Amino acid sequence: MKYISTRGQAPTVDFAQAMLSGLAPDGGLYVPETWPAAEPALARPGIPYATVARSVLTTFAGMSLSAGAIDRAVTRLVERFRHEAVTPLVQLDANLWLLELFHGPTAAFKDLAMQLAASLMDAALAGSDSRLTLVTATSGDTGAAAVRAFAGAERIRLIVLHPEGRVSPVQRLQMTTVAADNITNLAVRGDFDDCQRLVKGLLTDEGLRARGALSSVNSINWARLAGQIPYYVTAGAALAGPAPRFVVPTGNFGDAFAGWAARRMGANVGGLVAAVNSNDALARVLTDGVYSRRTTVETHSVSMDVQAPSNFERLVFEATDRDTDRTRALFETFAREGTVTLDDALLARLRAEVSAVTVSEAETRAEIAHAWSAYGQVICPHTAVAVAAARRLDPADGPVVALATAHPAKFPAVVGEALGFDPVRPAVLQGLEGRPEHYRKVEPTLAAVLAMLD
Ligand SMILES: *Cc1c(COP(=O)(O)O)cnc(C)c1O
C-alpha cells in the first residue's frame, strides 16, 4: 500500500515513511492511494480484536513493515488492555450501545492507536538504525497516551506541550509522573492553541530539523487512524444485521474519519455522526457550507475543544473525488483567511458522508446524570456528548453505537458534580498523587521552547 498527499504535490511514500513524517511535505495529509477491502472473514462476530488489528495493519503497512513487527505491536497492545474484549460493547437500550474504548493504560481511547504507533515506529526506525524526535500538543489525553506509549523507546525522543493549568490534574499527573529520559513535558503559559502553534513552529524549525528527523503523533499521522479502524470492524461485526450508525465524540475528526475508512473498506458501519461541543466548526460547515475558525471555547469535554479539525481535510479530499487541486486551494484559503465557503455540490457530498450534532454544556451535564439514572452507567463528558447526540437520532432507523472515549474518573470534577458522588478510579488511575512530577514551565514563544530542548 502506498500513500499520497491530499494536496497532490508530495512524492508517494510507503506506510513507514508516512508514519515517520506525519504531515506530507506539501502541507497535506497522507491517505492510502486506493482503499483496500477488509478481509471478508472479519465480518463474522467474535473474531478476537488482535486478529482484526493484525489484519487491518497488514493491509495498510503491507510490505513496509515485517509481519513480526506488526505481530509484536498487536500483542503488546492487547496485553496492556484490562478487558478481554479490548473494546467491549455495552447495551444501553433497545437500539443503543456504548463502545467502551477506555480500558487501556491511560484510560482513554487514544491508547488504542498510540500503543500500536509506538511499536511500529520503533520497528521502522530499527530497520534503518535511525532516530526520531516527536513533538505533540495536548489538551490532556494525547499527551498522556503518548508519554505512556513512548516512554523508554530507544530511538525516539518525545516532547509534549500542554497548556499550564488547563488539563485536569489526573491528566497532568499521567504525563508528568512517568520518569523516562526520552520524554520532555513542557507546561506552556498559554492555551491549547498556543501549544499547537508552537508545535507547528518546532516542526518547521530549521535548527531542530538539522539535528534529525522530526514528526508528530497528533491524528494527522496516518498510523494513528489506521490503529482506530479495528474497533469499528469488531463492533460492526458484533452487531451483525442492519449496519449500525456510529456517534463519535469529535475534536480533530480523527476517530470519526477512521470510522469513515472502516465503512469504505466494507465494515458493517452505517451512518457516521460527529458529536461536537460548542466548538462546532464541523456542525456549522455541514449546515451552511461555510468552514470558519472561531475562538476556542473551554468546555467540559476538553479533548474536543478544537476549532479547525485537522482531519476534515481528508474528508473533503474524498468528497471531491480526490481532487487534490481543489483540496489544496480550499485549505490554503482557510489557513490564510480563517474561512472558506464550499459550493453546494461539495456540501451535498459531505452531507452524504457524515452528519454532525452539537451538544451544549448543559446537555452534557444532564446526559451524565441521565446515563446514570437510566442505564446505570457513569460516563465521561466526551462520552456524554456522544450519548446525548445518539439519543436525538430516531431509534426506528436502526441500531446506534455511541463511542465511550475516556474513563469518567479522568474528569472527577464535572462527573462528581452531576452525580453527587465521585467516579471510582480504575487501577491505572490510582496512586498518581504524591509521585515526583517531571515537567518544566515555559513562556508561549518558540524561542523559549527551543531553549528548553538543548
Ligand atoms: C481525543 C479525544 C476525542 C476526540 O477525538 P478526535 O479524533 O480528535 O476527533 C474525544 N474524546 C476523548 C476522550 C479524546 O481524548
Short mmCIF file of C-alpha atoms and ligand atoms in Angstrom, two decimals:
data_model
loop_
_atom_site.label_atom_id
_atom_site.label_comp_id
_atom_site.label_asym_id
_atom_site.label_seq_id
_atom_site.Cartn_x
_atom_site.Cartn_y
_atom_site.Cartn_z
CA MET A 1 0.00 0.00 0.00
CA LYS A 2 1.30 3.43 -0.99
CA TYR A 3 0.27 6.79 0.42
CA ILE A 4 -0.41 10.07 -1.36
CA SER A 5 -0.92 13.60 -0.04
CA THR A 6 -4.37 15.24 -0.04
CA ARG A 7 -2.66 18.24 -1.67
CA GLY A 8 -1.10 16.29 -4.53
CA GLN A 9 2.36 17.84 -4.52
CA ALA A 10 4.35 15.37 -2.44
CA PRO A 11 6.05 12.15 -3.53
CA THR A 12 4.22 8.88 -2.95
CA VAL A 13 5.51 7.09 0.16
CA ASP A 14 5.05 3.76 1.95
CA PHE A 15 3.39 3.23 5.36
CA ALA A 16 6.60 3.59 7.37
CA GLN A 17 7.53 6.86 5.65
CA ALA A 18 4.02 8.28 6.10
CA MET A 19 4.12 7.30 9.77
CA LEU A 20 7.59 8.71 10.41
CA SER A 21 6.91 12.04 8.69
CA GLY A 22 3.36 12.73 9.97
CA LEU A 23 2.42 15.60 7.70
CA ALA A 24 3.25 15.42 3.97
CA PRO A 25 5.88 17.96 2.80
CA ASP A 26 3.28 19.88 0.74
CA GLY A 27 1.27 20.53 3.91
CA GLY A 28 -1.31 17.85 3.04
CA LEU A 29 -2.29 14.71 4.93
CA TYR A 30 -1.37 11.21 3.82
CA VAL A 31 -4.15 8.92 2.61
CA PRO A 32 -3.97 5.43 1.09
CA GLU A 33 -3.52 5.53 -2.68
CA THR A 34 -6.60 3.29 -3.00
CA TRP A 35 -8.98 1.99 -0.33
CA PRO A 36 -8.45 -1.70 0.31
CA ALA A 37 -11.32 -4.06 1.20
CA ALA A 38 -11.33 -5.54 4.69
CA GLU A 39 -10.83 -9.31 4.77
CA PRO A 40 -14.33 -10.84 4.46
CA ALA A 41 -13.64 -13.22 7.37
CA LEU A 42 -13.53 -10.21 9.72
CA ALA A 43 -17.29 -9.68 9.25
CA ARG A 44 -18.05 -12.68 11.47
CA PRO A 45 -18.91 -11.78 15.06
CA GLY A 46 -16.50 -12.77 17.82
CA ILE A 47 -13.19 -12.60 15.92
CA PRO A 48 -10.58 -11.55 18.52
CA TYR A 49 -9.53 -7.91 18.49
CA ALA A 50 -5.90 -8.93 17.92
CA THR A 51 -6.82 -10.85 14.76
CA VAL A 52 -8.73 -7.90 13.37
CA ALA A 53 -5.99 -5.40 14.25
CA ARG A 54 -3.31 -7.62 12.71
CA SER A 55 -5.30 -7.95 9.50
CA VAL A 56 -6.07 -4.23 9.22
CA LEU A 57 -2.46 -3.21 9.91
CA THR A 58 -1.11 -5.77 7.48
CA THR A 59 -3.44 -4.36 4.83
CA PHE A 60 -2.14 -0.84 5.42
CA ALA A 61 1.51 -1.46 6.29
CA GLY A 62 1.87 -4.23 3.73
CA MET A 63 5.44 -4.64 2.61
CA SER A 64 6.81 -1.72 4.57
CA LEU A 65 6.90 -3.48 7.98
CA SER A 66 7.55 -7.13 8.76
CA ALA A 67 4.79 -9.46 9.89
CA GLY A 68 6.80 -9.94 13.09
CA ALA A 69 6.79 -6.20 13.81
CA ILE A 70 3.03 -5.98 13.33
CA ASP A 71 2.52 -9.05 15.46
CA ARG A 72 4.61 -7.65 18.33
CA ALA A 73 2.76 -4.32 18.17
CA VAL A 74 -0.65 -6.00 18.36
CA THR A 75 0.41 -8.38 21.13
CA ARG A 76 1.75 -5.51 23.24
CA LEU A 77 -1.47 -3.54 22.71
CA VAL A 78 -3.73 -6.36 23.77
CA GLU A 79 -1.56 -7.19 26.80
CA ARG A 80 -1.85 -3.64 28.05
CA PHE A 81 -5.65 -3.57 27.94
CA ARG A 82 -7.58 -4.63 31.02
CA HIS A 83 -10.59 -6.07 29.18
CA GLU A 84 -10.57 -9.38 27.39
CA ALA A 85 -12.64 -7.99 24.51
CA VAL A 86 -10.27 -4.95 24.41
CA THR A 87 -13.14 -2.70 23.24
CA PRO A 88 -16.35 -4.18 24.72
CA LEU A 89 -19.85 -3.22 23.59
CA VAL A 90 -22.35 -2.49 26.34
CA GLN A 91 -26.04 -2.37 25.53
CA LEU A 92 -27.85 0.65 27.00
CA ASP A 93 -31.26 0.41 25.41
CA ALA A 94 -33.21 -1.49 22.76
CA ASN A 95 -31.26 0.04 19.89
CA LEU A 96 -28.43 1.85 21.68
CA TRP A 97 -24.94 0.58 22.52
CA LEU A 98 -21.84 2.03 24.13
CA LEU A 99 -18.47 1.04 22.64
CA GLU A 100 -16.01 1.26 25.55
CA LEU A 101 -12.61 2.36 24.31
CA PHE A 102 -11.06 3.31 27.65
CA HIS A 103 -9.67 0.07 29.08
CA GLY A 104 -6.08 0.91 28.17
CA PRO A 105 -3.11 2.16 30.21
CA THR A 106 -4.20 5.83 30.32
CA ALA A 107 -7.97 5.19 30.31
CA ALA A 108 -8.72 7.00 27.05
CA PHE A 109 -9.30 5.72 23.51
CA LYS A 110 -6.04 7.25 22.28
CA ASP A 111 -4.19 4.30 23.84
CA LEU A 112 -5.57 2.03 21.11
CA ALA A 113 -3.68 3.72 18.30
CA MET A 114 -0.80 5.21 20.30
CA GLN A 115 0.38 1.86 21.67
CA LEU A 116 0.45 0.45 18.14
CA ALA A 117 2.12 3.54 16.68
CA ALA A 118 4.90 3.43 19.29
CA SER A 119 5.80 -0.18 18.49
CA LEU A 120 5.52 0.29 14.75
CA MET A 121 7.64 3.47 14.74
CA ASP A 122 10.31 1.76 16.78
CA ALA A 123 10.33 -1.16 14.34
CA ALA A 124 10.52 1.17 11.33
CA LEU A 125 13.45 3.09 12.87
CA ALA A 126 15.29 -0.10 13.82
CA GLY A 127 15.30 -1.10 10.17
CA SER A 128 17.36 1.94 9.21
CA ASP A 129 19.02 2.37 12.62
CA SER A 130 17.84 5.99 12.76
CA ARG A 131 16.33 8.25 15.41
CA LEU A 132 13.24 10.43 15.56
CA THR A 133 12.00 13.39 17.60
CA LEU A 134 8.24 13.58 18.07
CA VAL A 135 6.51 16.76 19.16
CA THR A 136 2.91 16.92 20.18
CA ALA A 137 0.45 19.41 21.59
CA THR A 138 -2.11 18.07 24.01
CA SER A 139 -5.21 19.14 25.86
CA GLY A 140 -4.69 16.09 28.06
CA ASP A 141 -5.38 12.67 26.60
CA THR A 142 -3.00 12.62 23.63
CA GLY A 143 -0.05 13.59 25.83
CA ALA A 144 -0.84 11.00 28.47
CA ALA A 145 -1.28 8.22 25.91
CA ALA A 146 1.88 9.25 24.06
CA VAL A 147 4.05 9.50 27.19
CA ARG A 148 2.93 6.06 28.29
CA ALA A 149 3.35 4.53 24.84
CA PHE A 150 6.76 6.04 24.03
CA ALA A 151 8.42 6.03 27.49
CA GLY A 152 11.72 4.21 27.21
CA ALA A 153 11.60 3.88 23.40
CA GLU A 154 15.25 3.66 22.42
CA ARG A 155 15.16 5.54 19.14
CA ILE A 156 12.50 8.15 19.87
CA ARG A 157 12.51 11.40 21.84
CA LEU A 158 9.05 12.74 22.73
CA ILE A 159 8.31 16.38 23.51
CA VAL A 160 4.81 17.11 24.86
CA LEU A 161 3.40 20.62 25.22
CA HIS A 162 0.33 21.09 27.40
CA PRO A 163 -1.35 24.35 28.42
CA GLU A 164 -0.43 25.05 32.05
CA GLY A 165 -3.39 24.66 34.41
CA ARG A 166 -5.81 23.68 31.63
CA VAL A 167 -5.53 19.92 31.72
CA SER A 168 -7.25 18.02 34.53
CA PRO A 169 -4.96 17.16 37.49
CA VAL A 170 -5.26 13.44 36.69
CA GLN A 171 -4.27 14.08 33.07
CA ARG A 172 -1.25 16.15 34.17
CA LEU A 173 -0.10 13.51 36.63
CA GLN A 174 -0.40 10.81 33.96
CA MET A 175 2.06 12.74 31.80
CA THR A 176 4.44 14.04 34.43
CA THR A 177 4.88 11.10 36.80
CA VAL A 178 6.42 8.87 34.16
CA ALA A 179 10.18 9.05 34.66
CA ALA A 180 11.87 8.39 31.31
CA ASP A 181 14.93 10.08 29.81
CA ASN A 182 13.37 10.28 26.35
CA ILE A 183 10.31 12.30 27.46
CA THR A 184 10.17 16.10 27.85
CA ASN A 185 6.98 17.61 29.32
CA LEU A 186 6.52 21.35 28.87
CA ALA A 187 3.72 23.30 30.58
CA VAL A 188 3.11 26.27 28.30
CA ARG A 189 1.90 29.53 29.87
CA GLY A 190 -0.93 29.84 27.35
CA ASP A 191 -3.82 27.85 25.89
CA PHE A 192 -4.07 24.76 23.67
CA ASP A 193 -3.97 26.88 20.51
CA ASP A 194 -0.61 28.31 21.68
CA CYS A 195 0.64 24.74 22.09
CA GLN A 196 -0.50 23.80 18.57
CA ARG A 197 1.13 26.94 17.13
CA LEU A 198 4.40 26.14 18.92
CA VAL A 199 4.35 22.55 17.64
CA LYS A 200 3.96 23.85 14.09
CA GLY A 201 6.88 26.19 14.76
CA LEU A 202 9.03 23.34 16.06
CA LEU A 203 8.15 21.07 13.14
CA THR A 204 9.33 23.69 10.67
CA ASP A 205 12.35 24.92 12.66
CA GLU A 206 15.47 24.54 10.53
CA GLY A 207 17.79 24.19 13.51
CA LEU A 208 15.79 21.38 15.07
CA ARG A 209 15.36 19.68 11.69
CA ALA A 210 19.10 19.78 11.14
CA ARG A 211 19.51 17.69 14.30
CA GLY A 212 17.44 14.79 12.98
CA ALA A 213 14.07 13.52 11.79
CA LEU A 214 11.07 15.29 13.27
CA SER A 215 7.44 14.25 13.32
CA SER A 216 4.18 14.44 15.24
CA VAL A 217 1.83 11.92 16.81
CA ASN A 218 -1.31 14.01 16.52
CA SER A 219 -4.07 12.44 14.44
CA ILE A 220 -2.75 13.98 11.23
CA ASN A 221 -0.49 10.91 11.40
CA TRP A 222 -1.99 8.11 9.31
CA ALA A 223 -0.69 5.45 11.72
CA ARG A 224 -3.00 6.87 14.40
CA LEU A 225 -6.05 6.48 12.17
CA ALA A 226 -5.07 3.01 10.99
CA GLY A 227 -4.99 1.93 14.64
CA GLN A 228 -8.53 3.20 15.18
CA ILE A 229 -10.16 1.27 12.34
CA PRO A 230 -10.19 -2.18 14.05
CA TYR A 231 -12.81 -1.32 16.71
CA TYR A 232 -15.29 -0.19 14.09
CA VAL A 233 -14.77 -3.52 12.36
CA THR A 234 -15.26 -5.58 15.54
CA ALA A 235 -18.28 -3.54 16.72
CA GLY A 236 -19.91 -3.69 13.29
CA ALA A 237 -19.38 -7.46 13.19
CA ALA A 238 -20.73 -7.96 16.71
CA LEU A 239 -23.97 -6.21 15.72
CA ALA A 240 -24.35 -8.22 12.52
CA GLY A 241 -27.59 -7.16 10.84
CA PRO A 242 -28.65 -3.68 9.81
CA ALA A 243 -25.50 -1.55 9.75
CA PRO A 244 -25.29 0.47 12.99
CA ARG A 245 -24.80 4.22 12.95
CA PHE A 246 -21.75 5.31 14.97
CA VAL A 247 -21.88 8.50 17.01
CA VAL A 248 -18.34 9.75 17.58
CA PRO A 249 -17.40 12.46 20.10
CA THR A 250 -15.31 14.62 17.82
CA GLY A 251 -12.44 17.07 18.12
CA ASN A 252 -9.93 16.74 15.29
CA PHE A 253 -12.23 14.30 13.42
CA GLY A 254 -9.55 11.59 13.51
CA ASP A 255 -11.69 8.98 15.24
CA ALA A 256 -14.69 9.73 13.02
CA PHE A 257 -12.54 9.55 9.87
CA ALA A 258 -11.28 6.12 10.99
CA GLY A 259 -14.96 5.10 11.10
CA TRP A 260 -15.44 6.52 7.62
CA ALA A 261 -12.45 4.47 6.44
CA ALA A 262 -13.83 1.30 8.06
CA ARG A 263 -17.09 1.79 6.19
CA ARG A 264 -15.23 2.48 2.94
CA MET A 265 -13.40 -0.83 3.46
CA GLY A 266 -16.69 -2.68 3.74
CA ALA A 267 -17.11 -2.96 7.53
CA ASN A 268 -20.66 -3.10 8.89
CA VAL A 269 -20.77 0.65 9.55
CA GLY A 270 -23.84 2.65 8.61
CA GLY A 271 -24.03 6.39 9.15
CA LEU A 272 -21.32 8.38 10.89
CA VAL A 273 -22.41 11.14 13.22
CA ALA A 274 -19.83 13.57 14.59
CA ALA A 275 -20.99 14.76 18.01
CA VAL A 276 -19.37 18.10 18.87
CA ASN A 277 -19.41 20.51 21.81
CA SER A 278 -19.67 24.30 21.49
CA ASN A 279 -16.52 24.20 19.34
CA ASP A 280 -18.72 23.32 16.41
CA ALA A 281 -16.90 24.23 13.17
CA LEU A 282 -17.83 20.84 11.73
CA ALA A 283 -21.55 21.18 12.50
CA ARG A 284 -21.59 24.71 11.09
CA VAL A 285 -19.91 23.78 7.81
CA LEU A 286 -22.35 20.91 7.29
CA THR A 287 -25.23 23.33 7.90
CA ASP A 288 -24.31 26.29 5.73
CA GLY A 289 -21.20 25.32 3.79
CA VAL A 290 -19.01 27.93 5.49
CA TYR A 291 -15.92 26.47 7.15
CA SER A 292 -14.65 29.06 9.57
CA ARG A 293 -12.43 29.26 12.61
CA ARG A 294 -13.65 30.89 15.81
CA THR A 295 -12.03 31.40 19.19
CA THR A 296 -11.86 28.18 21.18
CA VAL A 297 -14.44 27.86 23.94
CA GLU A 298 -13.43 25.93 27.08
CA THR A 299 -15.86 23.07 27.73
CA HIS A 300 -16.11 20.01 30.00
CA SER A 301 -15.15 17.81 27.04
CA VAL A 302 -11.68 19.37 26.83
CA SER A 303 -10.26 16.92 24.33
CA MET A 304 -12.86 18.10 21.82
CA ASP A 305 -12.09 21.82 22.19
CA VAL A 306 -10.80 22.08 18.64
CA GLN A 307 -11.64 24.86 16.22
CA ALA A 308 -10.16 23.60 12.97
CA PRO A 309 -10.48 19.79 12.92
CA SER A 310 -7.35 18.66 11.09
CA ASN A 311 -8.84 15.50 9.58
CA PHE A 312 -11.65 17.40 7.88
CA GLU A 313 -9.15 17.77 5.04
CA ARG A 314 -9.17 14.00 4.49
CA LEU A 315 -12.96 14.01 4.23
CA VAL A 316 -13.00 16.94 1.81
CA PHE A 317 -10.38 15.17 -0.31
CA GLU A 318 -12.67 12.13 -0.58
CA ALA A 319 -15.85 14.17 -1.10
CA THR A 320 -14.22 15.98 -4.05
CA ASP A 321 -13.45 12.57 -5.56
CA ARG A 322 -9.82 13.03 -4.56
CA ASP A 323 -9.37 16.35 -6.35
CA THR A 324 -6.01 17.45 -4.93
CA ASP A 325 -6.05 20.89 -6.57
CA ARG A 326 -9.41 21.74 -5.05
CA THR A 327 -8.47 20.35 -1.67
CA ARG A 328 -5.22 22.30 -1.63
CA ALA A 329 -6.96 25.53 -2.71
CA LEU A 330 -9.68 25.17 -0.06
CA PHE A 331 -7.32 24.54 2.83
CA GLU A 332 -4.78 27.12 1.76
CA THR A 333 -7.58 29.68 1.66
CA PHE A 334 -8.76 28.52 5.08
CA ALA A 335 -5.25 28.78 6.53
CA ARG A 336 -4.83 32.28 5.13
CA GLU A 337 -8.25 33.73 5.81
CA GLY A 338 -9.70 31.59 8.59
CA THR A 339 -12.78 30.96 6.49
CA VAL A 340 -13.73 29.29 3.22
CA THR A 341 -17.08 28.66 1.51
CA LEU A 342 -17.86 25.31 -0.09
CA ASP A 343 -20.08 25.07 -3.15
CA ASP A 344 -23.47 23.33 -2.99
CA ALA A 345 -22.34 20.19 -4.82
CA LEU A 346 -19.47 19.61 -2.40
CA LEU A 347 -21.70 20.35 0.59
CA ALA A 348 -24.22 17.77 -0.63
CA ARG A 349 -21.44 15.20 -1.00
CA LEU A 350 -20.13 15.89 2.51
CA ARG A 351 -23.63 15.56 3.98
CA ALA A 352 -23.96 12.16 2.31
CA GLU A 353 -20.79 11.02 4.10
CA VAL A 354 -21.30 12.32 7.66
CA SER A 355 -23.65 14.35 9.78
CA ALA A 356 -22.95 16.39 12.91
CA VAL A 357 -24.82 17.17 16.10
CA THR A 358 -23.91 19.96 18.54
CA VAL A 359 -24.36 19.33 22.26
CA SER A 360 -24.27 22.18 24.79
CA GLU A 361 -22.56 22.19 28.20
CA ALA A 362 -25.91 22.00 30.00
CA GLU A 363 -26.94 19.00 27.88
CA THR A 364 -23.57 17.34 28.56
CA ARG A 365 -24.04 17.63 32.33
CA ALA A 366 -27.66 16.49 32.05
CA GLU A 367 -26.58 13.46 30.00
CA ILE A 368 -24.03 12.39 32.62
CA ALA A 369 -26.91 12.35 35.14
CA HIS A 370 -29.33 10.71 32.69
CA ALA A 371 -26.94 7.90 31.71
CA TRP A 372 -26.55 7.05 35.39
CA SER A 373 -30.26 7.10 36.23
CA ALA A 374 -31.49 5.45 33.02
CA TYR A 375 -28.69 2.99 32.22
CA GLY A 376 -26.66 2.73 35.42
CA GLN A 377 -23.57 3.93 33.54
CA VAL A 378 -21.07 6.51 34.80
CA ILE A 379 -19.78 8.28 31.69
CA CYS A 380 -17.19 10.96 30.99
CA PRO A 381 -18.15 14.35 29.50
CA HIS A 382 -16.89 13.40 26.00
CA THR A 383 -18.95 10.23 26.05
CA ALA A 384 -21.91 12.25 27.33
CA VAL A 385 -21.73 14.45 24.23
CA ALA A 386 -21.95 11.30 22.09
CA VAL A 387 -24.77 9.69 24.07
CA ALA A 388 -26.79 12.93 24.07
CA ALA A 389 -26.34 13.15 20.28
CA ALA A 390 -27.20 9.45 19.87
CA ARG A 391 -30.44 9.89 21.79
CA ARG A 392 -31.53 12.54 19.32
CA LEU A 393 -31.44 10.00 16.47
CA ASP A 394 -34.58 8.05 15.68
CA PRO A 395 -34.14 4.52 17.11
CA ALA A 396 -36.62 3.29 14.46
CA ASP A 397 -33.84 3.91 11.92
CA GLY A 398 -31.80 1.04 13.36
CA PRO A 399 -29.04 0.39 15.88
CA VAL A 400 -26.83 3.20 17.17
CA VAL A 401 -23.37 2.87 18.75
CA ALA A 402 -22.04 5.77 20.84
CA LEU A 403 -18.27 5.74 21.41
CA ALA A 404 -17.12 5.98 25.05
CA THR A 405 -13.74 7.65 24.62
CA ALA A 406 -12.49 8.15 28.19
CA HIS A 407 -12.98 6.76 31.66
CA PRO A 408 -15.14 9.07 33.80
CA ALA A 409 -12.58 9.08 36.63
CA LYS A 410 -10.29 11.24 34.46
CA PHE A 411 -12.83 14.05 34.92
CA PRO A 412 -13.94 13.74 38.56
CA ALA A 413 -14.97 17.39 38.98
CA VAL A 414 -17.75 17.54 36.41
CA VAL A 415 -18.83 13.92 36.79
CA GLY A 416 -18.93 14.19 40.59
CA GLU A 417 -20.93 17.39 40.40
CA ALA A 418 -23.51 15.86 38.02
CA LEU A 419 -23.91 12.64 40.03
CA GLY A 420 -23.30 13.67 43.62
CA PHE A 421 -20.55 11.06 44.04
CA ASP A 422 -17.05 10.62 42.68
CA PRO A 423 -16.43 8.10 39.89
CA VAL A 424 -14.37 5.11 41.05
CA ARG A 425 -10.84 5.18 39.70
CA PRO A 426 -9.66 2.13 37.79
CA ALA A 427 -6.31 0.69 38.89
CA VAL A 428 -4.40 2.58 36.17
CA LEU A 429 -5.52 5.92 37.63
CA GLN A 430 -4.67 5.08 41.24
CA GLY A 431 -1.57 6.13 43.15
CA LEU A 432 -0.68 9.04 40.86
CA GLU A 433 -0.73 11.70 43.58
CA GLY A 434 2.44 12.15 45.56
CA ARG A 435 4.73 10.72 42.90
CA PRO A 436 7.50 13.07 41.71
CA GLU A 437 6.47 15.09 38.68
CA HIS A 438 8.75 15.81 35.72
CA TYR A 439 7.91 18.95 33.77
CA ARG A 440 9.10 22.47 33.14
CA LYS A 441 7.11 25.66 32.65
CA VAL A 442 7.76 27.72 29.57
CA GLU A 443 6.63 31.02 28.04
CA PRO A 444 4.50 30.63 24.89
CA THR A 445 7.23 31.62 22.42
CA LEU A 446 9.19 29.44 20.03
CA ALA A 447 12.50 30.84 21.31
CA ALA A 448 11.62 29.89 24.89
CA VAL A 449 10.61 26.37 23.90
CA LEU A 450 13.71 25.84 21.75
CA ALA A 451 15.90 26.95 24.65
CA MET A 452 14.37 24.14 26.74
CA LEU A 453 15.31 21.48 24.22
CA ASP A 454 19.08 21.79 24.29
C1 LIG B 1 -9.10 13.00 21.51
C2 LIG B 1 -10.41 12.73 22.14
C3 LIG B 1 -11.61 12.89 21.44
C4 LIG B 1 -11.66 13.45 20.02
O1 LIG B 1 -11.08 12.60 19.07
P1 LIG B 1 -10.70 13.17 17.62
O2 LIG B 1 -10.05 12.05 16.92
O3 LIG B 1 -9.75 14.32 17.88
O4 LIG B 1 -11.96 13.64 16.98
C5 LIG B 1 -12.81 12.55 22.07
N1 LIG B 1 -12.81 12.10 23.34
C6 LIG B 1 -11.69 11.94 24.06
C7 LIG B 1 -11.77 11.46 25.46
C8 LIG B 1 -10.44 12.24 23.49
O5 LIG B 1 -9.32 12.08 24.21
#
